[in-house]
PDB file of C-alpha atoms and ligand atoms in Angstrom:
ATOM      1  CA  UNK A 335     -22.297-143.696 -15.902  1.00 44.00           C
ATOM      2  CA  UNK A 336     -22.158-140.566 -13.853  1.00 48.00           C
ATOM      3  CA  UNK A 337     -23.557-140.486 -10.409  1.00 50.00           C
ATOM      4  CA  UNK A 338     -26.750-138.470 -10.568  1.00 55.00           C
ATOM      5  CA  UNK A 339     -26.971-135.316  -8.534  1.00 63.00           C
ATOM      6  CA  UNK A 340     -30.353-134.893  -6.858  1.00 73.00           C
ATOM      7  CA  UNK A 341     -33.028-133.317  -9.053  1.00 83.00           C
ATOM      8  CA  UNK A 342     -33.395-129.606  -8.223  1.00 88.00           C
ATOM      9  CA  UNK A 343     -36.373-128.711  -6.086  1.00 91.00           C
ATOM     10  CA  UNK A 344     -38.732-126.754  -8.383  1.00 89.00           C
ATOM     11  CA  UNK A 345     -39.889-124.712  -5.388  1.00 90.00           C
ATOM     12  CA  UNK A 346     -36.367-123.543  -4.489  1.00 92.00           C
ATOM     13  CA  UNK A 347     -35.939-119.810  -5.171  1.00 93.00           C
ATOM     14  CA  UNK A 348     -32.975-120.230  -7.504  1.00 95.00           C
ATOM     15  CA  UNK A 349     -34.340-123.140  -9.510  1.00 96.00           C
ATOM     16  CA  UNK A 350     -35.597-122.062 -12.934  1.00 95.00           C
ATOM     17  CA  UNK A 351     -37.917-124.041 -15.177  1.00 94.00           C
ATOM     18  CA  UNK A 352     -36.685-123.875 -18.782  1.00 95.00           C
ATOM     19  CA  UNK A 353     -39.648-125.617 -20.399  1.00 93.00           C
ATOM     20  CA  UNK A 354     -40.940-122.393 -21.934  1.00 92.00           C
ATOM     21  CA  UNK A 355     -37.640-121.863 -23.732  1.00 95.00           C
ATOM     22  CA  UNK A 356     -37.862-123.263 -27.277  1.00 94.00           C
ATOM     23  CA  UNK A 357     -35.055-125.745 -27.868  1.00 92.00           C
ATOM     24  CA  UNK A 358     -33.998-124.262 -31.228  1.00 95.00           C
ATOM     25  CA  UNK A 359     -30.388-123.155 -30.770  1.00 95.00           C
ATOM     26  CA  UNK A 360     -30.161-119.380 -30.601  1.00 96.00           C
ATOM     27  CA  UNK A 361     -33.572-118.890 -29.018  1.00 97.00           C
ATOM     28  CA  UNK A 362     -33.399-116.907 -25.836  1.00 97.00           C
ATOM     29  CA  UNK A 363     -35.477-115.564 -22.989  1.00 96.00           C
ATOM     30  CA  UNK A 364     -34.702-112.658 -20.690  1.00 97.00           C
ATOM     31  CA  UNK A 365     -35.391-113.269 -17.026  1.00 96.00           C
ATOM     32  CA  UNK A 366     -35.319-111.363 -13.780  1.00 97.00           C
ATOM     33  CA  UNK A 367     -35.357-112.914 -10.366  1.00 96.00           C
ATOM     34  CA  UNK A 368     -35.399-111.416  -6.884  1.00 97.00           C
ATOM     35  CA  UNK A 369     -34.578-114.014  -4.305  1.00 96.00           C
ATOM     36  CA  UNK A 370     -33.435-114.065  -0.691  1.00 95.00           C
ATOM     37  CA  UNK A 371     -29.739-114.423   0.002  1.00 95.00           C
ATOM     38  CA  UNK A 372     -28.479-117.561   1.695  1.00 92.00           C
ATOM     39  CA  UNK A 373     -25.883-118.709   4.175  1.00 90.00           C
ATOM     40  CA  UNK A 374     -22.222-118.738   3.281  1.00 89.00           C
ATOM     41  CA  UNK A 375     -22.172-116.086   0.528  1.00 95.00           C
ATOM     42  CA  UNK A 376     -18.938-114.471   1.571  1.00 93.00           C
ATOM     43  CA  UNK A 377     -15.347-114.475   2.709  1.00 90.00           C
ATOM     44  CA  UNK A 378     -13.848-113.594   6.093  1.00 87.00           C
ATOM     45  CA  UNK A 379     -13.867-109.818   5.702  1.00 91.00           C
ATOM     46  CA  UNK A 380     -16.701-109.264   3.261  1.00 95.00           C
ATOM     47  CA  UNK A 381     -19.860-110.905   2.005  1.00 97.00           C
ATOM     48  CA  UNK A 382     -23.526-110.707   1.073  1.00 97.00           C
ATOM     49  CA  UNK A 383     -25.585-110.559   4.263  1.00 95.00           C
ATOM     50  CA  UNK A 384     -27.978-113.419   4.875  1.00 91.00           C
ATOM     51  CA  UNK A 385     -31.015-111.149   5.076  1.00 89.00           C
ATOM     52  CA  UNK A 386     -30.222-109.384   1.775  1.00 95.00           C
ATOM     53  CA  UNK A 387     -32.053-109.706  -1.507  1.00 96.00           C
ATOM     54  CA  UNK A 388     -30.282-110.992  -4.610  1.00 97.00           C
ATOM     55  CA  UNK A 389     -31.310-109.426  -7.888  1.00 98.00           C
ATOM     56  CA  UNK A 390     -30.602-111.501 -10.981  1.00 98.00           C
ATOM     57  CA  UNK A 391     -30.957-110.383 -14.575  1.00 98.00           C
ATOM     58  CA  UNK A 392     -29.992-112.986 -17.102  1.00 98.00           C
ATOM     59  CA  UNK A 393     -30.617-114.492 -20.496  1.00 98.00           C
ATOM     60  CA  UNK A 394     -31.408-118.150 -21.026  1.00 97.00           C
ATOM     61  CA  UNK A 395     -30.169-119.165 -24.461  1.00 97.00           C
ATOM     62  CA  UNK A 396     -30.762-122.488 -26.164  1.00 97.00           C
ATOM     63  CA  UNK A 397     -27.497-123.850 -27.514  1.00 96.00           C
ATOM     64  CA  UNK A 398     -26.800-127.187 -29.156  1.00 93.00           C
ATOM     65  CA  UNK A 399     -25.486-128.711 -25.958  1.00 93.00           C
ATOM     66  CA  UNK A 400     -28.002-127.300 -23.535  1.00 94.00           C
ATOM     67  CA  UNK A 401     -29.034-124.011 -22.009  1.00 96.00           C
ATOM     68  CA  UNK A 402     -26.625-121.164 -21.461  1.00 97.00           C
ATOM     69  CA  UNK A 403     -27.232-118.745 -18.597  1.00 97.00           C
ATOM     70  CA  UNK A 404     -25.507-115.400 -18.821  1.00 98.00           C
ATOM     71  CA  UNK A 405     -26.199-112.276 -16.862  1.00 98.00           C
ATOM     72  CA  UNK A 406     -25.533-110.454 -13.647  1.00 98.00           C
ATOM     73  CA  UNK A 407     -26.242-110.735  -9.975  1.00 98.00           C
ATOM     74  CA  UNK A 408     -26.617-107.487  -8.050  1.00 98.00           C
ATOM     75  CA  UNK A 409     -26.394-107.725  -4.285  1.00 98.00           C
ATOM     76  CA  UNK A 410     -25.518-105.632  -1.253  1.00 97.00           C
ATOM     77  CA  UNK A 411     -22.127-106.384   0.198  1.00 97.00           C
ATOM     78  CA  UNK A 412     -21.016-105.570   3.726  1.00 97.00           C
ATOM     79  CA  UNK A 413     -17.641-106.031   5.284  1.00 96.00           C
ATOM     80  CA  UNK A 414     -14.626-104.392   6.769  1.00 96.00           C
ATOM     81  CA  UNK A 415     -11.799-102.483   5.124  1.00 96.00           C
ATOM     82  CA  UNK A 416      -8.628-104.563   5.293  1.00 95.00           C
ATOM     83  CA  UNK A 417      -6.518-101.446   5.950  1.00 96.00           C
ATOM     84  CA  UNK A 418      -8.514 -99.146   8.235  1.00 96.00           C
ATOM     85  CA  UNK A 419     -11.071-101.668   9.582  1.00 94.00           C
ATOM     86  CA  UNK A 420     -13.935 -99.273   8.943  1.00 96.00           C
ATOM     87  CA  UNK A 421     -17.216-100.789   7.698  1.00 96.00           C
ATOM     88  CA  UNK A 422     -17.822-101.242   3.988  1.00 96.00           C
ATOM     89  CA  UNK A 423     -21.360-101.152   2.626  1.00 96.00           C
ATOM     90  CA  UNK A 424     -21.845-101.191  -1.094  1.00 95.00           C
ATOM     91  CA  UNK A 425     -23.751-102.776  -3.927  1.00 96.00           C
ATOM     92  CA  UNK A 426     -21.773-105.191  -6.072  1.00 96.00           C
ATOM     93  CA  UNK A 427     -22.488-106.630  -9.488  1.00 97.00           C
ATOM     94  CA  UNK A 428     -21.233-110.133 -10.240  1.00 97.00           C
ATOM     95  CA  UNK A 429     -21.098-111.768 -13.664  1.00 97.00           C
ATOM     96  CA  UNK A 430     -22.734-115.123 -14.148  1.00 97.00           C
ATOM     97  CA  UNK A 431     -22.016-117.465 -17.069  1.00 96.00           C
ATOM     98  CA  UNK A 432     -23.002-121.094 -16.887  1.00 96.00           C
ATOM     99  CA  UNK A 433     -23.824-123.840 -19.351  1.00 95.00           C
ATOM    100  CA  UNK A 434     -26.385-126.418 -18.317  1.00 95.00           C
ATOM    101  CA  UNK A 435     -25.861-129.465 -20.504  1.00 93.00           C
ATOM    102  CA  UNK A 436     -28.741-131.549 -21.818  1.00 91.00           C
ATOM    103  CA  UNK A 437     -28.871-135.105 -20.616  1.00 85.00           C
ATOM    104  CA  UNK A 438     -27.226-137.275 -23.317  1.00 79.00           C
ATOM    105  CA  UNK A 439     -25.599-134.297 -25.031  1.00 79.00           C
ATOM    106  CA  UNK A 440     -21.984-134.683 -26.140  1.00 77.00           C
ATOM    107  CA  UNK A 441     -20.983-132.325 -23.336  1.00 75.00           C
ATOM    108  CA  UNK A 442     -22.841-134.458 -20.837  1.00 74.00           C
ATOM    109  CA  UNK A 443     -21.128-137.608 -22.123  1.00 74.00           C
ATOM    110  CA  UNK A 444     -17.607-136.215 -22.223  1.00 77.00           C
ATOM    111  CA  UNK A 445     -17.412-134.287 -18.964  1.00 75.00           C
ATOM    112  CA  UNK A 446     -17.475-135.276 -15.341  1.00 75.00           C
ATOM    113  CA  UNK A 447     -20.377-134.524 -13.085  1.00 68.00           C
ATOM    114  CA  UNK A 448     -18.619-131.676 -11.332  1.00 68.00           C
ATOM    115  CA  UNK A 449     -17.214-130.027 -14.473  1.00 74.00           C
ATOM    116  CA  UNK A 450     -20.444-128.807 -15.969  1.00 83.00           C
ATOM    117  CA  UNK A 451     -23.954-128.199 -14.665  1.00 89.00           C
ATOM    118  CA  UNK A 452     -26.778-130.402 -15.959  1.00 89.00           C
ATOM    119  CA  UNK A 453     -30.349-129.783 -16.910  1.00 91.00           C
ATOM    120  CA  UNK A 454     -32.502-132.131 -14.922  1.00 90.00           C
ATOM    121  CA  UNK A 455     -36.192-132.446 -15.790  1.00 90.00           C
ATOM    122  CA  UNK A 456     -35.780-129.125 -17.658  1.00 93.00           C
ATOM    123  CA  UNK A 457     -34.810-127.471 -14.390  1.00 95.00           C
ATOM    124  CA  UNK A 458     -31.650-125.513 -13.763  1.00 95.00           C
ATOM    125  CA  UNK A 459     -30.314-124.686 -10.328  1.00 95.00           C
ATOM    126  CA  UNK A 460     -28.705-121.257 -10.255  1.00 96.00           C
ATOM    127  CA  UNK A 461     -27.419-121.560  -6.712  1.00 95.00           C
ATOM    128  CA  UNK A 462     -23.979-123.033  -7.566  1.00 94.00           C
ATOM    129  CA  UNK A 463     -23.115-120.372 -10.183  1.00 95.00           C
ATOM    130  CA  UNK A 464     -24.462-117.628  -7.899  1.00 96.00           C
ATOM    131  CA  UNK A 465     -22.248-118.898  -5.099  1.00 95.00           C
ATOM    132  CA  UNK A 466     -19.215-119.164  -7.425  1.00 95.00           C
ATOM    133  CA  UNK A 467     -19.788-115.691  -8.849  1.00 96.00           C
ATOM    134  CA  UNK A 468     -19.893-114.137  -5.382  1.00 96.00           C
ATOM    135  CA  UNK A 469     -16.971-116.098  -3.977  1.00 95.00           C
ATOM    136  CA  UNK A 470     -14.756-115.381  -6.994  1.00 95.00           C
ATOM    137  CA  UNK A 471     -15.974-111.807  -7.397  1.00 95.00           C
ATOM    138  CA  UNK A 472     -15.462-110.605  -3.838  1.00 96.00           C
ATOM    139  CA  UNK A 473     -12.120-108.980  -3.080  1.00 93.00           C
ATOM    140  CA  UNK A 474      -9.826-111.046  -0.854  1.00 91.00           C
ATOM    141  CA  UNK A 475      -8.491-107.766   0.564  1.00 92.00           C
ATOM    142  CA  UNK A 476     -11.505-105.454   0.615  1.00 95.00           C
ATOM    143  CA  UNK A 477     -10.834-101.726   0.837  1.00 95.00           C
ATOM    144  CA  UNK A 478     -13.187 -98.860   1.731  1.00 95.00           C
ATOM    145  CA  UNK A 479     -11.584 -97.018  -1.198  1.00 93.00           C
ATOM    146  CA  UNK A 480      -8.717 -97.921  -3.496  1.00 93.00           C
ATOM    147  CA  UNK A 481      -6.260 -95.520  -1.864  1.00 95.00           C
ATOM    148  CA  UNK A 482      -7.370 -96.001   1.737  1.00 96.00           C
ATOM    149  CA  UNK A 483      -4.481 -94.662   3.843  1.00 95.00           C
ATOM    150  CA  UNK A 484      -5.080 -97.200   6.623  1.00 96.00           C
ATOM    151  CA  UNK A 485      -4.463 -96.622  10.296  1.00 96.00           C
ATOM    152  CA  UNK A 486      -2.064 -94.275  12.038  1.00 95.00           C
ATOM    153  CA  UNK A 487       0.668 -96.654  13.229  1.00 93.00           C
ATOM    154  CA  UNK A 488       0.966 -94.793  16.521  1.00 92.00           C
ATOM    155  CA  UNK A 489      -2.575 -94.292  17.747  1.00 94.00           C
ATOM    156  CA  UNK A 490      -4.406 -96.860  15.591  1.00 95.00           C
ATOM    157  CA  UNK A 491      -7.041 -94.373  14.414  1.00 95.00           C
ATOM    158  CA  UNK A 492      -8.150 -94.463  10.756  1.00 96.00           C
ATOM    159  CA  UNK A 493      -6.154 -91.787   8.961  1.00 95.00           C
ATOM    160  CA  UNK A 494      -9.297 -90.819   7.048  1.00 94.00           C
ATOM    161  CA  UNK A 495     -10.844 -89.671  10.326  1.00 95.00           C
ATOM    162  CA  UNK A 496      -7.809 -87.693  11.476  1.00 95.00           C
ATOM    163  CA  UNK A 497      -6.831 -84.178  10.403  1.00 95.00           C
ATOM    164  CA  UNK A 498      -4.381 -84.038   7.503  1.00 92.00           C
ATOM    165  CA  UNK A 499      -1.625 -82.714   9.776  1.00 93.00           C
ATOM    166  CA  UNK A 500      -2.107 -85.448  12.394  1.00 94.00           C
ATOM    167  CA  UNK A 501       1.321 -86.357  13.804  1.00 89.00           C
ATOM    168  CA  UNK A 502       2.811 -87.916  16.863  1.00 88.00           C
ATOM    169  CA  UNK A 503       5.627 -85.896  18.333  1.00 79.00           C
ATOM    170  CA  UNK A 504       8.203 -88.632  18.703  1.00 69.00           C
ATOM    171  CA  UNK A 505       8.008 -89.554  15.027  1.00 54.00           C
ATOM    172  CA  UNK A 506       7.915 -86.060  13.588  1.00 59.00           C
ATOM    173  CA  UNK A 507      11.275 -85.247  12.013  1.00 66.00           C
ATOM    174  CA  UNK A 508      10.647 -81.539  12.401  1.00 66.00           C
ATOM    175  CA  UNK A 509      10.334 -81.908  16.152  1.00 62.00           C
ATOM    176  CA  UNK A 510      13.421 -84.107  16.233  1.00 64.00           C
ATOM    177  CA  UNK A 511      15.344 -81.437  14.301  1.00 67.00           C
ATOM    178  CA  UNK A 512      14.101 -78.765  16.689  1.00 65.00           C
ATOM    179  CA  UNK A 513      15.154 -80.939  19.624  1.00 61.00           C
ATOM    180  CA  UNK A 514      18.642 -81.192  18.176  1.00 65.00           C
ATOM    181  CA  UNK A 515      18.804 -77.459  17.656  1.00 65.00           C
ATOM    182  CA  UNK A 516      17.936 -76.916  21.276  1.00 64.00           C
ATOM    183  CA  UNK A 517      20.611 -79.383  22.265  1.00 58.00           C
ATOM    184  CA  UNK A 518      18.154 -81.804  23.839  1.00 51.00           C
ATOM    185  CA  UNK A 519      18.035 -85.472  23.060  1.00 51.00           C
ATOM    186  CA  UNK A 520      14.360 -86.290  22.691  1.00 47.00           C
ATOM    187  CA  UNK A 521      14.859 -89.911  21.797  1.00 48.00           C
ATOM    188  CA  UNK A 522      14.132 -92.468  24.479  1.00 44.00           C
TER     189      UNK A 522
HETATM  190 ZN1  LIG B  41     -10.138 -98.194   4.642  1.00 85.85          ZN
HETATM  191 ZN1  LIG B  42      -2.054 -91.125  15.355  1.00 85.85          ZN
END
């Protein structure tokens, strides 16, 4: 027998009661949920802030083995560009797909506890798939824009905030060429 995970708390914001969903395979219900974010929804450089609101739109579908949840999570994401270190603030959409197996279904019998989610007392806990969707969906190397030019290697300022012709004299080949023409060695 599998070790039972604790029954979801029906009052928890991400716990959904599926009793109103008819058990005939193929039957579905559309749902929307606005719930507060929670701790730990992010990586080092980017994540969903704790005080944010998570917006879920999903379909609960009865399937032979249980209840399938499929939909999206929309949430604000804040972080720091991995190249220029400037702040990133955007809204991200994460895909959610999760099967909650019926107790005593073939899926339940043939999989381990941690391989597939379970329906317990007709309740499903969306927190694990929400967490997975965010953690897998966030970029490991977040960028403020795909072609962010990063920082000037000499002064450390974001190139996006510098004029297009920003240069430092010692690295500018034109100045070096001019220096040679004038017979001066400008290198140090
Ligand atoms: Zn950047
Ligand atoms: Zn510079």
